[in-house]
Short mmCIF file of C-alpha atoms in Angstrom, two decimals:
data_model
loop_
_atom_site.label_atom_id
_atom_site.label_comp_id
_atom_site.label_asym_id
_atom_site.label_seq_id
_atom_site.Cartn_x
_atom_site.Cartn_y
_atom_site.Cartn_z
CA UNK S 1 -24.05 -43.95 -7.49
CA UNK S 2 -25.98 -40.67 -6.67
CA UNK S 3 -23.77 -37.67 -6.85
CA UNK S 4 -24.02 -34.06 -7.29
CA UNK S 5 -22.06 -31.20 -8.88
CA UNK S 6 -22.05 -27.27 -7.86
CA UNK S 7 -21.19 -24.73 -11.08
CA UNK S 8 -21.22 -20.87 -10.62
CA UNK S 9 -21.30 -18.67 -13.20
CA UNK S 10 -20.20 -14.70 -12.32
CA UNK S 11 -23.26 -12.81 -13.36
CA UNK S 12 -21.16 -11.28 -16.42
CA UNK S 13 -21.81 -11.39 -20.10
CA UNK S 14 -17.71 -11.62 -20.61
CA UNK S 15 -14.83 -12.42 -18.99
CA UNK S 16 -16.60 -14.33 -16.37
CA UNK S 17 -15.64 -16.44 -13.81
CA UNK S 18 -16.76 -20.30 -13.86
CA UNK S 19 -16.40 -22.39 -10.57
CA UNK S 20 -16.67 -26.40 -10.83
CA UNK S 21 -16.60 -28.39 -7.56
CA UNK S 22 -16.64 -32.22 -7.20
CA UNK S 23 -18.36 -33.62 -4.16
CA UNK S 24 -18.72 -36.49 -0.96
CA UNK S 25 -20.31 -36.82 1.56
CA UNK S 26 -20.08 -34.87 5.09
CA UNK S 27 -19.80 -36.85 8.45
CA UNK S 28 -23.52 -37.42 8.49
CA UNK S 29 -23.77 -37.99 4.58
CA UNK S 30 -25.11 -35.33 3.18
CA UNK S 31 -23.71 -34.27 -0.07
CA UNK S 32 -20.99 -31.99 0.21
CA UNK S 33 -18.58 -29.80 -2.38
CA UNK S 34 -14.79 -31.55 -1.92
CA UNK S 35 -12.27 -28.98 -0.82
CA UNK S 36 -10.69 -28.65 -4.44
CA UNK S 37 -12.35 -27.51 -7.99
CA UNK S 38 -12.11 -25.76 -11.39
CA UNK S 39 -11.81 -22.33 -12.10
CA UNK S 40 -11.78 -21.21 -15.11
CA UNK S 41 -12.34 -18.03 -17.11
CA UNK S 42 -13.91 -19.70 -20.32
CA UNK S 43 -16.12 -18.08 -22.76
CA UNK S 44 -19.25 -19.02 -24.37
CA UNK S 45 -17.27 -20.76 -27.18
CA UNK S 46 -15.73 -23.21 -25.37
CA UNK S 47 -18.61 -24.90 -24.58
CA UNK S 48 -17.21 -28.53 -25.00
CA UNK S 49 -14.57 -27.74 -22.93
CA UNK S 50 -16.91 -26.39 -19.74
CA UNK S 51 -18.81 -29.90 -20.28
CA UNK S 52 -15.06 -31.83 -19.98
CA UNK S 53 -14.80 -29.83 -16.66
CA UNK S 54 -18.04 -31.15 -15.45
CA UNK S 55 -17.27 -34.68 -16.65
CA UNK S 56 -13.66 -34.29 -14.56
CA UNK S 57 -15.83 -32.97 -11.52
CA UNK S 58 -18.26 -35.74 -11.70
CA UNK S 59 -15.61 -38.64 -12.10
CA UNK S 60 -14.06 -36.77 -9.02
CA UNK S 61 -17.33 -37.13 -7.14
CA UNK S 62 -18.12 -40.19 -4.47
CA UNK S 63 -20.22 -41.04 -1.84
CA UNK S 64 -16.75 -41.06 0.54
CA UNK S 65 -16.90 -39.19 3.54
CA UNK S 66 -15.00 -35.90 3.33
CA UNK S 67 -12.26 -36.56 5.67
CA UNK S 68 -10.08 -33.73 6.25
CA UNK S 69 -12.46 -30.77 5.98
CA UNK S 70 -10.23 -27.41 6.06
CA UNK S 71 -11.99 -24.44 7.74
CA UNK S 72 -12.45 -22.05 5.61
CA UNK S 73 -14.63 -19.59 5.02
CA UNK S 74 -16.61 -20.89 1.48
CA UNK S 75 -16.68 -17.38 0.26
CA UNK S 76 -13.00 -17.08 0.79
CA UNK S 77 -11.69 -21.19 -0.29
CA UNK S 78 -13.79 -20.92 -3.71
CA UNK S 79 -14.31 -17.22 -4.80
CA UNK S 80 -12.08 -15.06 -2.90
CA UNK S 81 -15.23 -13.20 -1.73
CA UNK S 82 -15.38 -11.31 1.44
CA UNK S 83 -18.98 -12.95 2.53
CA UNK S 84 -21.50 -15.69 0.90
CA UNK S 85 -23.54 -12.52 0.68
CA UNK S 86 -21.32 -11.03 -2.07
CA UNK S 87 -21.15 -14.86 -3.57
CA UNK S 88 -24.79 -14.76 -4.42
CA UNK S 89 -25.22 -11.13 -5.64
CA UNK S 90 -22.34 -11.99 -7.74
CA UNK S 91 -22.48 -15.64 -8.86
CA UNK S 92 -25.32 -17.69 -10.49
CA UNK S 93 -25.65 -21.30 -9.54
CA UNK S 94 -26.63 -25.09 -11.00
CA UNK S 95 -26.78 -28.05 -9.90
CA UNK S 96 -25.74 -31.01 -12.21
CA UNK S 97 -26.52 -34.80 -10.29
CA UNK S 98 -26.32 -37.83 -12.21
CA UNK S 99 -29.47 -39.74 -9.90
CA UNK S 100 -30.98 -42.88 -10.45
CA UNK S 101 -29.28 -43.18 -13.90
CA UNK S 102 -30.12 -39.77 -15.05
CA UNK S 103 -27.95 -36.68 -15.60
CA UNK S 104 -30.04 -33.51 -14.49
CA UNK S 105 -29.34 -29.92 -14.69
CA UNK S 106 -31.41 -27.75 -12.37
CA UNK S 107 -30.81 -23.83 -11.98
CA UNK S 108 -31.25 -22.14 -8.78
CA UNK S 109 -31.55 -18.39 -8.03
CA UNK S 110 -30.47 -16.12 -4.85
CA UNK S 111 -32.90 -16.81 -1.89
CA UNK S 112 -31.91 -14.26 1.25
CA UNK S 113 -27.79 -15.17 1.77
CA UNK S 114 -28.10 -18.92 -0.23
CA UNK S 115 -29.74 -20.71 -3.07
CA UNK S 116 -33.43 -22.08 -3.84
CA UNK S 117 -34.38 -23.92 -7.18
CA UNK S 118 -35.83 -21.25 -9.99
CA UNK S 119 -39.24 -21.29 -11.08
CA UNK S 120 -39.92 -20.00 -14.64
CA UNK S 121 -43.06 -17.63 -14.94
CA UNK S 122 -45.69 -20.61 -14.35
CA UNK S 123 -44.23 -21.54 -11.09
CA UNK S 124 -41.86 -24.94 -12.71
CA UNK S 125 -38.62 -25.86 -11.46
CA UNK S 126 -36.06 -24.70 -14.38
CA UNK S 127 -34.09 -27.95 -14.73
CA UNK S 128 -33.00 -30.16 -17.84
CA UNK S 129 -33.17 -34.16 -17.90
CA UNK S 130 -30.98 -35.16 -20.59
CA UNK S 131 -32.43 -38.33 -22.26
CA UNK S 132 -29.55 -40.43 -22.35
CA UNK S 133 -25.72 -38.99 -21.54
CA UNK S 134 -25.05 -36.10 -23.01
CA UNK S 135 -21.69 -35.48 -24.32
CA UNK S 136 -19.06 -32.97 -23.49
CA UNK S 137 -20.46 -30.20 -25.97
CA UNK S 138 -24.14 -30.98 -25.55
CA UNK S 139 -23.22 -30.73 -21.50
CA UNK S 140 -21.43 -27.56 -22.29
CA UNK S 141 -23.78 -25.78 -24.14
CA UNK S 142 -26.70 -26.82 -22.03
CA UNK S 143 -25.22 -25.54 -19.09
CA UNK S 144 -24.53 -22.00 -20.91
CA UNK S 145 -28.11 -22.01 -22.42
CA UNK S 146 -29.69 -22.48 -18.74
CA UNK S 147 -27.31 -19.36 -17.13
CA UNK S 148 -28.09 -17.26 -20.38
CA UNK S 149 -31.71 -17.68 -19.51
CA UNK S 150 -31.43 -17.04 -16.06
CA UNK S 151 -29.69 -13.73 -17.22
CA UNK S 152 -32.12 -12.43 -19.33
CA UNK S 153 -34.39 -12.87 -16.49
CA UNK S 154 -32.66 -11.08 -14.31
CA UNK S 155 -32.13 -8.04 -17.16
CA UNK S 156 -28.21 -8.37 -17.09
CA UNK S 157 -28.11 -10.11 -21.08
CA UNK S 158 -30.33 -7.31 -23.61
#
């Protein structure tokens, strides 16, 4: 089983906002966030308990269609945003997918009004391949490690 998980990060050193969605598949299977996630307002510290919320959103995750899709405006059903403008400007974003028997972390970056992978300063996609499955902590800790990098890239960590 292929499937895919969406975390955001606010782009805050404290008191930020984390938002873990399971996922299916749309109509015409492509991978899609389910209609229900975790938001939390964890710290840094609590590493092991952000990986536990990834392990919950990928045991929620299937290749079943997506059957009763609401219609919703994603800024407004996830983040309470007024546009997926503000969403990006104000959110970070990776991608965890357990594929082909590996779990893979890759960190993506604003690109105009969505997402596109990140590429570090030689032009490589910014994503971790854990070598066997990584447990709750290590997932945790990982995950905070890759949006504290992307951070100090952007200037907002000193």
């Amino acid at each position: 089983m292929d499937v895919s998980i969406t975390i955001y990060k606010e782009k805050k050193e404290k008191d930020f906002r984390m938002i873990i969605l399971p996922s299916g598949r749309s109509k015409i299977g492509l991978i899609q966030d389910k209609d229900y996630g975790i938001i939390s307002y964890l710290n840094k510290k609590d590493s092991k308990k952000i990986g536990e919320f990834i392990y919950w959103a990928l045991s929620e995750s299937d290749n079943e269609e997506i059957e009763n899709v609401i219609n919703v405006q994603w800024c407004k059903q996830y983040f309470n945003c007024s546009s997926n403008l503000k969403v990006v400007n104000e959110y970070n974003y990776i991608n965890f997918k357990f594929y082909k028997n590996e779990y893979i972390l890759l960190l993506f970056k604003r690109d105009g009004r969505g997402y596109s992978p990140f590429k570090d300063e030689n032009g490589n996609m910014v994503e971790y391949i854990f070598p066997e499955k990584p447990t709750a902590l290590e997932l945790g800790t990982k995950v905070m490690e890759m949006f504290e990098y992307k951070e100090r890239y952007d200037g907002l960590i000193e």
